PDB file of N, CA and C in Angstrom:
ATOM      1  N   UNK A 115     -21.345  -9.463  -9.691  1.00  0.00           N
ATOM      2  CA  UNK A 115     -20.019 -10.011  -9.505  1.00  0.00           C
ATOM      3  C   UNK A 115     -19.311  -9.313  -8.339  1.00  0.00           C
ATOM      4  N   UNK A 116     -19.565  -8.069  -8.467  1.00  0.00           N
ATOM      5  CA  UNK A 116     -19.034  -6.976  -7.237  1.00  0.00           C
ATOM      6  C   UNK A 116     -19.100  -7.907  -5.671  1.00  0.00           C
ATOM      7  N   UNK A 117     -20.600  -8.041  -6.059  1.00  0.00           N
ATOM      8  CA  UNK A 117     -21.048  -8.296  -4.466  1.00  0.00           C
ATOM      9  C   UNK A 117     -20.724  -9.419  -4.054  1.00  0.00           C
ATOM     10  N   UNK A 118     -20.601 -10.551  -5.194  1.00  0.00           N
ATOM     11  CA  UNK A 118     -19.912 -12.136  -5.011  1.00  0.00           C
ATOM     12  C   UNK A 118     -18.484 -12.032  -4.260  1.00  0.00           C
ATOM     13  N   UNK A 119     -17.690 -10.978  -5.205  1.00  0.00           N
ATOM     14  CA  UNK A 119     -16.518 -10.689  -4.296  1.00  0.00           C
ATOM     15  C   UNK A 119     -16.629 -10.388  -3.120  1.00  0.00           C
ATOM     16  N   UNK A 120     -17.013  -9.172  -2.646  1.00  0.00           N
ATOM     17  CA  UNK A 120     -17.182  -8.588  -1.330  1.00  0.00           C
ATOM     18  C   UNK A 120     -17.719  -9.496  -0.654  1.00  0.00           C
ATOM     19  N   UNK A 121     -18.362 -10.047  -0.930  1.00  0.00           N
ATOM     20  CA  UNK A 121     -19.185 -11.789   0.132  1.00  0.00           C
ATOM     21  C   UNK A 121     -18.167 -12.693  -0.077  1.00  0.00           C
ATOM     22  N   UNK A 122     -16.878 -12.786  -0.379  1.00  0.00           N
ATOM     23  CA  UNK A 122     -15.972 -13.677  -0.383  1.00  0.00           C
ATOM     24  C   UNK A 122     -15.017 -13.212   0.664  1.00  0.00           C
ATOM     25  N   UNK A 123     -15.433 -12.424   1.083  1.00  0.00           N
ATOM     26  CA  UNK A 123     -14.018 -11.810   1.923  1.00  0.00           C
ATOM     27  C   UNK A 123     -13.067 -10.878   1.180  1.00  0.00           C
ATOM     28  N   UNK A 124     -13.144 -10.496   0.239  1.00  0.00           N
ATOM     29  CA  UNK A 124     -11.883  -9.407  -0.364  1.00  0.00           C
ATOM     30  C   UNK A 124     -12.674  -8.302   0.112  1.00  0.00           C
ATOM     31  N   UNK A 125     -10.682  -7.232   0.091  1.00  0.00           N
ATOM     32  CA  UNK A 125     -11.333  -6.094   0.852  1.00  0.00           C
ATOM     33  C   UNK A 125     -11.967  -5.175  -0.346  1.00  0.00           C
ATOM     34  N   UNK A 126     -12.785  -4.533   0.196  1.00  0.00           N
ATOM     35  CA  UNK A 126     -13.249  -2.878  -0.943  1.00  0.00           C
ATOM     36  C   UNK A 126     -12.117  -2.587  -2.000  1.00  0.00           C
ATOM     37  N   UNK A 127     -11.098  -2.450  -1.681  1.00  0.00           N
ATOM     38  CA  UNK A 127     -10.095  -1.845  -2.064  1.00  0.00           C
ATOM     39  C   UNK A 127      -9.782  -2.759  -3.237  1.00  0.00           C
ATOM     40  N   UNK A 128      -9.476  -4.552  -2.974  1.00  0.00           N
ATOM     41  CA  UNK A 128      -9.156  -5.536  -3.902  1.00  0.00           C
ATOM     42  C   UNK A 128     -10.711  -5.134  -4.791  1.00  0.00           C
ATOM     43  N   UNK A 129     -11.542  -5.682  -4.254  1.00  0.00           N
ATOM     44  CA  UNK A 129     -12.791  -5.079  -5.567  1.00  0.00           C
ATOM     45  C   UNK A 129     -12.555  -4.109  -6.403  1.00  0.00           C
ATOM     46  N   UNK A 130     -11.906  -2.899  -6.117  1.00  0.00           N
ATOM     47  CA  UNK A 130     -12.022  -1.702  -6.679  1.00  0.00           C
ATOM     48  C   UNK A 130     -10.625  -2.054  -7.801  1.00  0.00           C
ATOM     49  N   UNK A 131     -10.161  -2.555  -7.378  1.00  0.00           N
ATOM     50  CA  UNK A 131      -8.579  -3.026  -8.326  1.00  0.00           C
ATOM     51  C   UNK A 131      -9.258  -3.893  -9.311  1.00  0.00           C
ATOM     52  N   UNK A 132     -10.231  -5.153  -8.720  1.00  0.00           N
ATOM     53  CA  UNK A 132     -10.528  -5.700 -10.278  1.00  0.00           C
ATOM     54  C   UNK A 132     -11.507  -4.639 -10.779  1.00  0.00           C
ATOM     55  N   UNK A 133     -12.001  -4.214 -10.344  1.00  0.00           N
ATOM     56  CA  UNK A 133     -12.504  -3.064 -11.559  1.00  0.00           C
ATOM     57  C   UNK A 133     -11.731  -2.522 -12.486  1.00  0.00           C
ATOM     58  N   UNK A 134     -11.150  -1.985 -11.722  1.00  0.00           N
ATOM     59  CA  UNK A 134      -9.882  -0.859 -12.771  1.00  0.00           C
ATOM     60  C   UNK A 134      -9.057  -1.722 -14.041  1.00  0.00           C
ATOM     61  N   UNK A 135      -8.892  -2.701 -13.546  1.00  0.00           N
ATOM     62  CA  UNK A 135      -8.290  -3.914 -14.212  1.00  0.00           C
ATOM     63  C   UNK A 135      -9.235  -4.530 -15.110  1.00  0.00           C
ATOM     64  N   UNK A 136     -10.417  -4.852 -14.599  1.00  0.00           N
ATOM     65  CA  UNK A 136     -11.290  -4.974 -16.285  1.00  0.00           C
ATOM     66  C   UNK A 136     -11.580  -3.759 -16.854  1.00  0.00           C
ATOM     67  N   UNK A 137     -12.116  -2.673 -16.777  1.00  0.00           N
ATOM     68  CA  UNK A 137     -12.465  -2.015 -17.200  1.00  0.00           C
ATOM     69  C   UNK A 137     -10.789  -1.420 -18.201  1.00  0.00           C
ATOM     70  N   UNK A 138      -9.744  -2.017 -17.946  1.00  0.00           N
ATOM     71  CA  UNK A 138      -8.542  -1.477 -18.727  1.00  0.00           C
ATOM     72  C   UNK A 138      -8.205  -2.778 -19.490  1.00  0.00           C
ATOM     73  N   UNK A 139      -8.863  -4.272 -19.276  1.00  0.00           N
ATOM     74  CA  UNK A 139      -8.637  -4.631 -20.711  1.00  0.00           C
ATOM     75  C   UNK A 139     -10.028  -4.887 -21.753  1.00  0.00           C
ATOM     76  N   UNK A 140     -11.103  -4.727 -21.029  1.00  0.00           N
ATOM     77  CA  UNK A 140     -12.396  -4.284 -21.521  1.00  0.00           C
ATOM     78  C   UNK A 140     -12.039  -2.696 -22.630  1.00  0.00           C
ATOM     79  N   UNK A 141     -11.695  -2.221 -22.432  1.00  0.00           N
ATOM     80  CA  UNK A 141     -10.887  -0.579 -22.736  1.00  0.00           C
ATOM     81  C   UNK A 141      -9.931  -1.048 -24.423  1.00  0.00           C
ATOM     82  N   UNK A 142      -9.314  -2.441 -23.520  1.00  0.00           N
ATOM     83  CA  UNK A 142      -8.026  -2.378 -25.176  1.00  0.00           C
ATOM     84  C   UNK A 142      -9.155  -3.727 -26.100  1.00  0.00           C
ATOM     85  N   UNK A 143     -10.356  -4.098 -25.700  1.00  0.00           N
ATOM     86  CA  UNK A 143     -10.992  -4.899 -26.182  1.00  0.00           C
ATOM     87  C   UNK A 143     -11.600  -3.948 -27.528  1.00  0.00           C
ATOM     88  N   UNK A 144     -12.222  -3.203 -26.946  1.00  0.00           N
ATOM     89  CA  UNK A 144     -12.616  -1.998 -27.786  1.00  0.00           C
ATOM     90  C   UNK A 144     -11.841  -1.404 -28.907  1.00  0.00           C
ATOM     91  N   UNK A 145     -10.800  -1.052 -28.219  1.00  0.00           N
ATOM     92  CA  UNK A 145      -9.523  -0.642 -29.097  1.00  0.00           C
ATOM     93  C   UNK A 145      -9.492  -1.098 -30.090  1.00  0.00           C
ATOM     94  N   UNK A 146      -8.971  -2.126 -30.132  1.00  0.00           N
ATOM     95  CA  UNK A 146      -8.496  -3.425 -31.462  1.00  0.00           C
ATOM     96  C   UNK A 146     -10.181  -3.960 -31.933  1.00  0.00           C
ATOM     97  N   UNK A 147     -11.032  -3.653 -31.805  1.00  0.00           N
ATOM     98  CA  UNK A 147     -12.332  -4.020 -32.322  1.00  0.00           C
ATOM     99  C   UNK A 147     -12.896  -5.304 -31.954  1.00  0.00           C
ATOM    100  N   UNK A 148     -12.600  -5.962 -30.483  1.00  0.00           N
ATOM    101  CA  UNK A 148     -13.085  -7.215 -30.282  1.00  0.00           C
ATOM    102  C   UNK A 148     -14.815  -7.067 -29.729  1.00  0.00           C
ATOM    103  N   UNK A 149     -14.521  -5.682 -29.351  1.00  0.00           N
ATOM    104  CA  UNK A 149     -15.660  -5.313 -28.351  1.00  0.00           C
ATOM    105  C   UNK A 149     -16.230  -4.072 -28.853  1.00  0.00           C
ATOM    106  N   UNK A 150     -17.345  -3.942 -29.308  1.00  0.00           N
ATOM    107  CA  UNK A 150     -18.068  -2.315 -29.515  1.00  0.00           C
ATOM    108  C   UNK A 150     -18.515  -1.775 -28.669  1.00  0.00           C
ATOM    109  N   UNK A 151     -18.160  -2.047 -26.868  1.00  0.00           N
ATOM    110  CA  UNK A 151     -18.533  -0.925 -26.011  1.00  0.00           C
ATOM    111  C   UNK A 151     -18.039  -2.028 -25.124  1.00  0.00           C
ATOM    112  N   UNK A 152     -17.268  -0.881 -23.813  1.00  0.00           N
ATOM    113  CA  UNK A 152     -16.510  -1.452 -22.860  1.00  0.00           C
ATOM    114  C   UNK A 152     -17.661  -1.360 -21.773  1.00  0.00           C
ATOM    115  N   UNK A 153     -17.711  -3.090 -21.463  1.00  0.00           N
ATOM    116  CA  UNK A 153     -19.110  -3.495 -20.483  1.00  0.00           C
ATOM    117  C   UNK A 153     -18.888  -2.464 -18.926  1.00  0.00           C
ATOM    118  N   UNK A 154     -17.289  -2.415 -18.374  1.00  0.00           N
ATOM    119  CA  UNK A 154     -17.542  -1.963 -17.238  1.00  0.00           C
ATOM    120  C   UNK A 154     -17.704  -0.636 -17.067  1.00  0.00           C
ATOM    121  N   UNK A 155     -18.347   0.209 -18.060  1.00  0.00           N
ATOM    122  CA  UNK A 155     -18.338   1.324 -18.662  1.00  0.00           C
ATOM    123  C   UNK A 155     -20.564   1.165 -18.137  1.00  0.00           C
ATOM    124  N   UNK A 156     -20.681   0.191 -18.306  1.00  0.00           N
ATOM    125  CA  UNK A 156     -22.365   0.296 -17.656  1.00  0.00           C
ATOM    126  C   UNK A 156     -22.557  -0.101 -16.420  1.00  0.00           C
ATOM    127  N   UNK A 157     -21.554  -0.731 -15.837  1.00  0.00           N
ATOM    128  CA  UNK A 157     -22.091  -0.748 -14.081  1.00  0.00           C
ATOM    129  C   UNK A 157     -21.281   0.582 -13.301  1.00  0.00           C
ATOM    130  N   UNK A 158     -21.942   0.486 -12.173  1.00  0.00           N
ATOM    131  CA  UNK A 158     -21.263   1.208 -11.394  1.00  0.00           C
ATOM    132  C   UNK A 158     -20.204   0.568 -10.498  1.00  0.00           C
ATOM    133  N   UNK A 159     -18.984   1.653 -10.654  1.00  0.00           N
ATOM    134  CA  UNK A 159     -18.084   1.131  -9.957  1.00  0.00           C
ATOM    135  C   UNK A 159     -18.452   0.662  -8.435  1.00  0.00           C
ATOM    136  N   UNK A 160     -17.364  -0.141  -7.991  1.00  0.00           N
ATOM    137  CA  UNK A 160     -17.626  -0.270  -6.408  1.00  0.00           C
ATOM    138  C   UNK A 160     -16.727   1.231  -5.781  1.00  0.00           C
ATOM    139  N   UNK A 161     -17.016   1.675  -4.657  1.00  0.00           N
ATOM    140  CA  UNK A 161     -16.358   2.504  -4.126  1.00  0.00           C
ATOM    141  C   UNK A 161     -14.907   2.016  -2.902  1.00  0.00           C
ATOM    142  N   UNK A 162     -13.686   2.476  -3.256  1.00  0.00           N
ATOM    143  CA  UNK A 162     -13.214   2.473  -2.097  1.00  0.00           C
ATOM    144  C   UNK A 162     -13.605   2.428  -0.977  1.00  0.00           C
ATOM    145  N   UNK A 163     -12.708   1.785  -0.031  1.00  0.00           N
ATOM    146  CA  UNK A 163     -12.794   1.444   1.198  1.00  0.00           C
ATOM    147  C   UNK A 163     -12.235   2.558   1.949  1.00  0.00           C
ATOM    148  N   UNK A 164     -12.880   3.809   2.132  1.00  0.00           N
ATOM    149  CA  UNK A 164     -11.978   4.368   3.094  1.00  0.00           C
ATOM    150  C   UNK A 164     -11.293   4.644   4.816  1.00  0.00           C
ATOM    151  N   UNK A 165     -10.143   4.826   4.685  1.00  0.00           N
ATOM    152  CA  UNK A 165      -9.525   4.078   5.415  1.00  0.00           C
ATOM    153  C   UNK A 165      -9.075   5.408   6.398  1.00  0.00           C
ATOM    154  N   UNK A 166      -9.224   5.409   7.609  1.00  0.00           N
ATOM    155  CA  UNK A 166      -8.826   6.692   8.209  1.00  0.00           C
ATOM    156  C   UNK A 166      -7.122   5.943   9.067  1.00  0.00           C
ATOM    157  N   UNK A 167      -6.220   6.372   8.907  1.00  0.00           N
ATOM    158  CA  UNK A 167      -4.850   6.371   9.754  1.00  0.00           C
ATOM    159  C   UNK A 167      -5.087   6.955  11.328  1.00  0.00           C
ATOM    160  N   UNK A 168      -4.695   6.116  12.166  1.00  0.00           N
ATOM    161  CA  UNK A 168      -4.932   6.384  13.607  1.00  0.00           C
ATOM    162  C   UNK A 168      -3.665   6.814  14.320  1.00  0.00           C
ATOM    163  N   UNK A 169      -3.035   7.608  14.857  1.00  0.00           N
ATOM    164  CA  UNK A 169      -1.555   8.025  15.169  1.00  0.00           C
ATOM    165  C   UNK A 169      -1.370   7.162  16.560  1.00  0.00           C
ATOM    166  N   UNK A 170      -0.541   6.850  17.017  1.00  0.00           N
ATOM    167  CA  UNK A 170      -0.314   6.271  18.128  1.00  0.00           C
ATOM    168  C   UNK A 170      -0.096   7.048  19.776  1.00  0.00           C
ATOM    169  N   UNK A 171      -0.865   6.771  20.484  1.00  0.00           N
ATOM    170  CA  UNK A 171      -0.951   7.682  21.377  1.00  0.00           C
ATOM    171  C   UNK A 171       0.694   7.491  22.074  1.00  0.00           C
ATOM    172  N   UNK A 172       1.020   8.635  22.786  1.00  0.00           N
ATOM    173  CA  UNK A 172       2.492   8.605  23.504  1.00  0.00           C
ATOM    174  C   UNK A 172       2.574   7.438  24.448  1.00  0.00           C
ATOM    175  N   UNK A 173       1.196   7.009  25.018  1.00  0.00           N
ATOM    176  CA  UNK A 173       1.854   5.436  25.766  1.00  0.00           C
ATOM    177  C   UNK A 173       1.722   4.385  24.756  1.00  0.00           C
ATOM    178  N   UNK A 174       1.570   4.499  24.274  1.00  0.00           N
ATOM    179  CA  UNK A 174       0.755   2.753  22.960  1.00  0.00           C
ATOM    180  C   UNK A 174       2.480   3.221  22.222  1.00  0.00           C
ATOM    181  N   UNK A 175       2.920   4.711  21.918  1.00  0.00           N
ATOM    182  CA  UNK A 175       4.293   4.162  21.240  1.00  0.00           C
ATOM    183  C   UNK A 175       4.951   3.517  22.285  1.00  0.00           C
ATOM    184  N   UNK A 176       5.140   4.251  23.653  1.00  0.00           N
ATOM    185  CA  UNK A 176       6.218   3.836  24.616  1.00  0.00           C
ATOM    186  C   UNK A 176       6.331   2.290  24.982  1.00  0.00           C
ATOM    187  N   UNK A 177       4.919   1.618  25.013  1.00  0.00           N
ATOM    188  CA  UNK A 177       4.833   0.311  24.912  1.00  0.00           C
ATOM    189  C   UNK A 177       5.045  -0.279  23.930  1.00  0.00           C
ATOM    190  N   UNK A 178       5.217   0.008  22.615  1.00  0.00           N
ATOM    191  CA  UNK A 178       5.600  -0.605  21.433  1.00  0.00           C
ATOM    192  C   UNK A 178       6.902  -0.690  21.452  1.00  0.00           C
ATOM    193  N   UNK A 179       7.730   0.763  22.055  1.00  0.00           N
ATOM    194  CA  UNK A 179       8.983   0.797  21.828  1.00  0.00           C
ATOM    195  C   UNK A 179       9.308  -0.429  22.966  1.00  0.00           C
ATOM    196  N   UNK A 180       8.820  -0.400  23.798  1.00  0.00           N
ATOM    197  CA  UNK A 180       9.315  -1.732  25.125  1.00  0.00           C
ATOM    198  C   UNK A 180       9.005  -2.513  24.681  1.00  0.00           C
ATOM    199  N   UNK A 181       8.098  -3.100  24.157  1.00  0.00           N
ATOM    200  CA  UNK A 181       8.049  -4.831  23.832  1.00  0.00           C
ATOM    201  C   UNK A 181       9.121  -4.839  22.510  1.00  0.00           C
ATOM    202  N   UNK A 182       9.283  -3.863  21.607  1.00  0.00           N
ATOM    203  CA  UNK A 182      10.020  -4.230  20.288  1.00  0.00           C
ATOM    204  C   UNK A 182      11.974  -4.073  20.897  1.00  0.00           C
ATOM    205  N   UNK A 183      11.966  -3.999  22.586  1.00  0.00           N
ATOM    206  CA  UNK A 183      13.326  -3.912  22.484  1.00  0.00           C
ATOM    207  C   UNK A 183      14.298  -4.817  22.804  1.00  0.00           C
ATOM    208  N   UNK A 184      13.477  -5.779  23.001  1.00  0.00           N
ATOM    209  CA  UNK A 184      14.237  -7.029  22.717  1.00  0.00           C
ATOM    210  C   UNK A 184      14.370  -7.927  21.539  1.00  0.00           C
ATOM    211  N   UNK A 185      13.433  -7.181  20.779  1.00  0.00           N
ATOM    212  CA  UNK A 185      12.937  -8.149  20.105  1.00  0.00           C
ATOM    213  C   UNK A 185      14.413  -7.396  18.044  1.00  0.00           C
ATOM    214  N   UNK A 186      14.780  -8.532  17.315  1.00  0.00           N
ATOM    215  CA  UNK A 186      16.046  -8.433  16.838  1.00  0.00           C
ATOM    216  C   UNK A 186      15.697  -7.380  15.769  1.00  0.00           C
ATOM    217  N   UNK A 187      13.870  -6.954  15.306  1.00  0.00           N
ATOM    218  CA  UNK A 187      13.287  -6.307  14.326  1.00  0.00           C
ATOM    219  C   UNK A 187      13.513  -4.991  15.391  1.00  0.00           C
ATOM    220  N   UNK A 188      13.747  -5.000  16.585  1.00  0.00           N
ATOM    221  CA  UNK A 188      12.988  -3.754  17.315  1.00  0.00           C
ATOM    222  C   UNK A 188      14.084  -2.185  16.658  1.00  0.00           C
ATOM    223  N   UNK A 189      14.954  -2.434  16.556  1.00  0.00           N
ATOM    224  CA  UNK A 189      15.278  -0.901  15.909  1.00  0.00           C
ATOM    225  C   UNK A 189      14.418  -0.324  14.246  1.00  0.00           C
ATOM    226  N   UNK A 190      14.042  -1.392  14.015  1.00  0.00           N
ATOM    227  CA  UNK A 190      12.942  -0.746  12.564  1.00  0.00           C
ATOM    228  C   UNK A 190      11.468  -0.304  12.930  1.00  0.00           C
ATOM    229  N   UNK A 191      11.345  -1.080  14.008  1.00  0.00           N
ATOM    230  CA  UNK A 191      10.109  -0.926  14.703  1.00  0.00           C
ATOM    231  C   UNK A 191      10.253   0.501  15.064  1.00  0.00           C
ATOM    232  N   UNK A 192      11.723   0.824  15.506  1.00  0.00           N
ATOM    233  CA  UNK A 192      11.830   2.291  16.411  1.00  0.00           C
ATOM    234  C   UNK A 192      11.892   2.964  15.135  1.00  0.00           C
ATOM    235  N   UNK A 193      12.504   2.972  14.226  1.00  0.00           N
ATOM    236  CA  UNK A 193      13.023   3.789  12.919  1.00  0.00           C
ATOM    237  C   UNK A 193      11.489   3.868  12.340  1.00  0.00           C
ATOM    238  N   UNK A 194      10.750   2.969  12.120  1.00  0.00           N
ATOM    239  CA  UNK A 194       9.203   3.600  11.279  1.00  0.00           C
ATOM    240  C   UNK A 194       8.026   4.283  12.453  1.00  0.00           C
ATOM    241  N   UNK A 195       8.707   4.090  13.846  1.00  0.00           N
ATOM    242  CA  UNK A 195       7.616   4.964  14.281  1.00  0.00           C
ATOM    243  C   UNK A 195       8.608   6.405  14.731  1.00  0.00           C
ATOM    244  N   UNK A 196       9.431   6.401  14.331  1.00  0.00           N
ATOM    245  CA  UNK A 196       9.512   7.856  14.692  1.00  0.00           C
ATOM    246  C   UNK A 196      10.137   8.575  13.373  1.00  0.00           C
ATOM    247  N   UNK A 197      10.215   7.742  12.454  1.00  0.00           N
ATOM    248  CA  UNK A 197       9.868   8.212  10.855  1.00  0.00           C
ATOM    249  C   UNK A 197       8.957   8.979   9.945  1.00  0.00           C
ATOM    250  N   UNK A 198       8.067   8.095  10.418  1.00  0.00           N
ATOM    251  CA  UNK A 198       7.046   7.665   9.609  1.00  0.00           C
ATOM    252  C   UNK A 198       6.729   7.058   8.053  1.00  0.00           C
ATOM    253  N   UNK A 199       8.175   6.795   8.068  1.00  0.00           N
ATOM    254  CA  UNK A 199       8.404   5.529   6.820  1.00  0.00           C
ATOM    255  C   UNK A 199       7.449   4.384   6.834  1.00  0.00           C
ATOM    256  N   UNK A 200       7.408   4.257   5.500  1.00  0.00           N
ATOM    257  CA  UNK A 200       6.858   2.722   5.524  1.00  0.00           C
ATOM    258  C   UNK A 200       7.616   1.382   4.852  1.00  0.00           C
ATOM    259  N   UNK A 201       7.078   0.595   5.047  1.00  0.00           N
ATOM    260  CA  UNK A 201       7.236  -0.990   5.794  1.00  0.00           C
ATOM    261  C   UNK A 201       8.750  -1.512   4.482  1.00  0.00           C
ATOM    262  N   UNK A 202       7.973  -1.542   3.168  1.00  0.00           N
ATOM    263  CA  UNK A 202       9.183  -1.207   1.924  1.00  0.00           C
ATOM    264  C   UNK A 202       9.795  -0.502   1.934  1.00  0.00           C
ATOM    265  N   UNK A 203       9.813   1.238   2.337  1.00  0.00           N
ATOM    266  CA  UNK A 203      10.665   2.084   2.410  1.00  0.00           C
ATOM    267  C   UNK A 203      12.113   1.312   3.098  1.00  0.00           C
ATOM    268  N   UNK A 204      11.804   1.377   4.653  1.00  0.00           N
ATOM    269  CA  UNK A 204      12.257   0.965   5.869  1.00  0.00           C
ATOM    270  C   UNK A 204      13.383  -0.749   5.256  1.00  0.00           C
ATOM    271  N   UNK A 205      12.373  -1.720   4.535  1.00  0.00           N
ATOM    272  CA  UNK A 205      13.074  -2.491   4.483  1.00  0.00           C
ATOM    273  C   UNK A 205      14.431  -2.716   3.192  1.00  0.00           C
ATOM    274  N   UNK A 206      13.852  -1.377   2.391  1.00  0.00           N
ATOM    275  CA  UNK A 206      14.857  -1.070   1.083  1.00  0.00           C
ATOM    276  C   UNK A 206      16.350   0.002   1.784  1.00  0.00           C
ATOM    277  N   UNK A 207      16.302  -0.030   2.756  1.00  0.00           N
ATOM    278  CA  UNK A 207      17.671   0.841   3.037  1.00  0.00           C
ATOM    279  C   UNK A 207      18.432   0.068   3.199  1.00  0.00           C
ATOM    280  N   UNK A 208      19.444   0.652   2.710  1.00  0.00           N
ATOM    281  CA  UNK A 208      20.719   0.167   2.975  1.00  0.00           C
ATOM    282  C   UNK A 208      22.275   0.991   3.786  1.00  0.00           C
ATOM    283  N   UNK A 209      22.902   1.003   4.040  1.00  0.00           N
ATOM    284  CA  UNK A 209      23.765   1.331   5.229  1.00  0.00           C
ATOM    285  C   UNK A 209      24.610   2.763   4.501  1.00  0.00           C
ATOM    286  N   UNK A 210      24.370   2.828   3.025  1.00  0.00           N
ATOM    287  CA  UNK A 210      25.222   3.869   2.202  1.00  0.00           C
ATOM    288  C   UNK A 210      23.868   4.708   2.266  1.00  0.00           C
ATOM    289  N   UNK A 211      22.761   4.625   2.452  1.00  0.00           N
ATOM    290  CA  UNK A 211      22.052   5.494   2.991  1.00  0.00           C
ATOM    291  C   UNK A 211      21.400   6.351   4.223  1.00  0.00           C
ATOM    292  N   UNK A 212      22.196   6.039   5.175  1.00  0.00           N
ATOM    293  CA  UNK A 212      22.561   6.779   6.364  1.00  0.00           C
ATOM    294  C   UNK A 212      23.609   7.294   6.511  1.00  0.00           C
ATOM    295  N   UNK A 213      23.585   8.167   6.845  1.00  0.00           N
ATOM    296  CA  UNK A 213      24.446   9.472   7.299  1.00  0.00           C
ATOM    297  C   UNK A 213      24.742   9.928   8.991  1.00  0.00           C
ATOM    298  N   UNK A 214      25.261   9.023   9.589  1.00  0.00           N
ATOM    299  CA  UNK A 214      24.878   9.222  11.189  1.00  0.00           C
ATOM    300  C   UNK A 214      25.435  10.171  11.395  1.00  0.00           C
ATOM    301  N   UNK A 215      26.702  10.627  10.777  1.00  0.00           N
ATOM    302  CA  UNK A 215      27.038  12.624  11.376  1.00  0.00           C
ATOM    303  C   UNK A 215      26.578  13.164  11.081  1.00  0.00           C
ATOM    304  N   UNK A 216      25.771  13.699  10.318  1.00  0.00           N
ATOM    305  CA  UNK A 216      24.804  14.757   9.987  1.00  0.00           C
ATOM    306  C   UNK A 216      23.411  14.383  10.183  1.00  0.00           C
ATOM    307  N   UNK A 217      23.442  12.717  10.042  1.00  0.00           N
ATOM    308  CA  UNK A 217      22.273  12.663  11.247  1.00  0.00           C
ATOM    309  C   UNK A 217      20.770  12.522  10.147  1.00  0.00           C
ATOM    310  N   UNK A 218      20.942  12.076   9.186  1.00  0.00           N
ATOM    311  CA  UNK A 218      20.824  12.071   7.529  1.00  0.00           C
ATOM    312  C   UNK A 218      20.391  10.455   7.081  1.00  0.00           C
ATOM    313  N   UNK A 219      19.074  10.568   6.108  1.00  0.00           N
ATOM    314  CA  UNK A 219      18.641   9.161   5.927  1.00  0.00           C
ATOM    315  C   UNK A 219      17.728   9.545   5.098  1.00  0.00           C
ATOM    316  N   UNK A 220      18.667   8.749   3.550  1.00  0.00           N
ATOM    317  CA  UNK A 220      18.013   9.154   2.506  1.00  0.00           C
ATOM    318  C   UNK A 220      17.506   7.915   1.610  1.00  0.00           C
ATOM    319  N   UNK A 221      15.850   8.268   1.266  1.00  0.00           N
ATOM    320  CA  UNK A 221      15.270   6.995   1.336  1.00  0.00           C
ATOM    321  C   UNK A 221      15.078   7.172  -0.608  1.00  0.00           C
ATOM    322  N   UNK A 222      15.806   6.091  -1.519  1.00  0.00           N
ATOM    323  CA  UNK A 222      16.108   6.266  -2.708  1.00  0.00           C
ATOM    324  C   UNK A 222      15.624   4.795  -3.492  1.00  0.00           C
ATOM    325  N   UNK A 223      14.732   4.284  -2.497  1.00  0.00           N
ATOM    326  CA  UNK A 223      14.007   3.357  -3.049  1.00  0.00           C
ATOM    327  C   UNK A 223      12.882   1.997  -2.320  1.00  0.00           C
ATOM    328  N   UNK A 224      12.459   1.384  -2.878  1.00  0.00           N
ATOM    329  CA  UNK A 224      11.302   0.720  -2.107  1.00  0.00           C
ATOM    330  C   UNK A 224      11.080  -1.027  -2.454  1.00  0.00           C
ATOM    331  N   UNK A 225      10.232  -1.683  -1.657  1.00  0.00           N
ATOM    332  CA  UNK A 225      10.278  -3.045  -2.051  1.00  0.00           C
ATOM    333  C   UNK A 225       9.239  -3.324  -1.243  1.00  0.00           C
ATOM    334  N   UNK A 226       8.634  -4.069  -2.475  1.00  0.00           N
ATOM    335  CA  UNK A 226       7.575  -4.517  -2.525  1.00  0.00           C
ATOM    336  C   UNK A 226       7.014  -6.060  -2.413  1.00  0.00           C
TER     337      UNK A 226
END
């Protein structure tokens, strides 16, 4: 089934989620006695996809910051790269969470 997925196009990562996800109601199957042994308990999991983060070199930001400065998103564009907030962080603020005299930006929630 693993490999049906992964030959469908989902990433490693979505595979590895339906795992976790059967194997946790495979888990309460057991529990309540529907099941006398949780099946995903005999295959092997799939492994994560791991994922290495690439930093942006000082011209690839400077060009990001120029094309995003016209553009009406371009101050979030500037705020998550010289943050390093992310994408929900960034889009859950609100204006009682900046502090421009002290220069202050306090991140108290997220959206998903």
């Amino acid at each position: 089934m693993y490999d049906a997925l992964l030959s469908s196009r989902l990433s490693p990562t979505t595979v590895v989620q339906v795992h976790r996800l059967l194997h946790r109601l495979f888990r309460d199957a057991v529990r309540w006695g529907d099941l006398g042994v949780n099946p995903a308990d005999l295959v092997t999991a799939p492994r994560p996809a791991r994922f290495e983060a690439r930093a942006l070199s000082i011209g690839e930001a400077r060009r990001l910051l120029a094309a995003a400065g016209s553009d009406p998103w371009g101050p979030l564009y500037a705020l998550a790269l010289c943050s390093g907030l992310r994408r929900g962080e960034i889009l859950a603020l609100r204006w009682t969470d900046i502090d421009l005299d002290r220069g202050f930006l306090a991140v108290r929630r997220t959206v998903s």
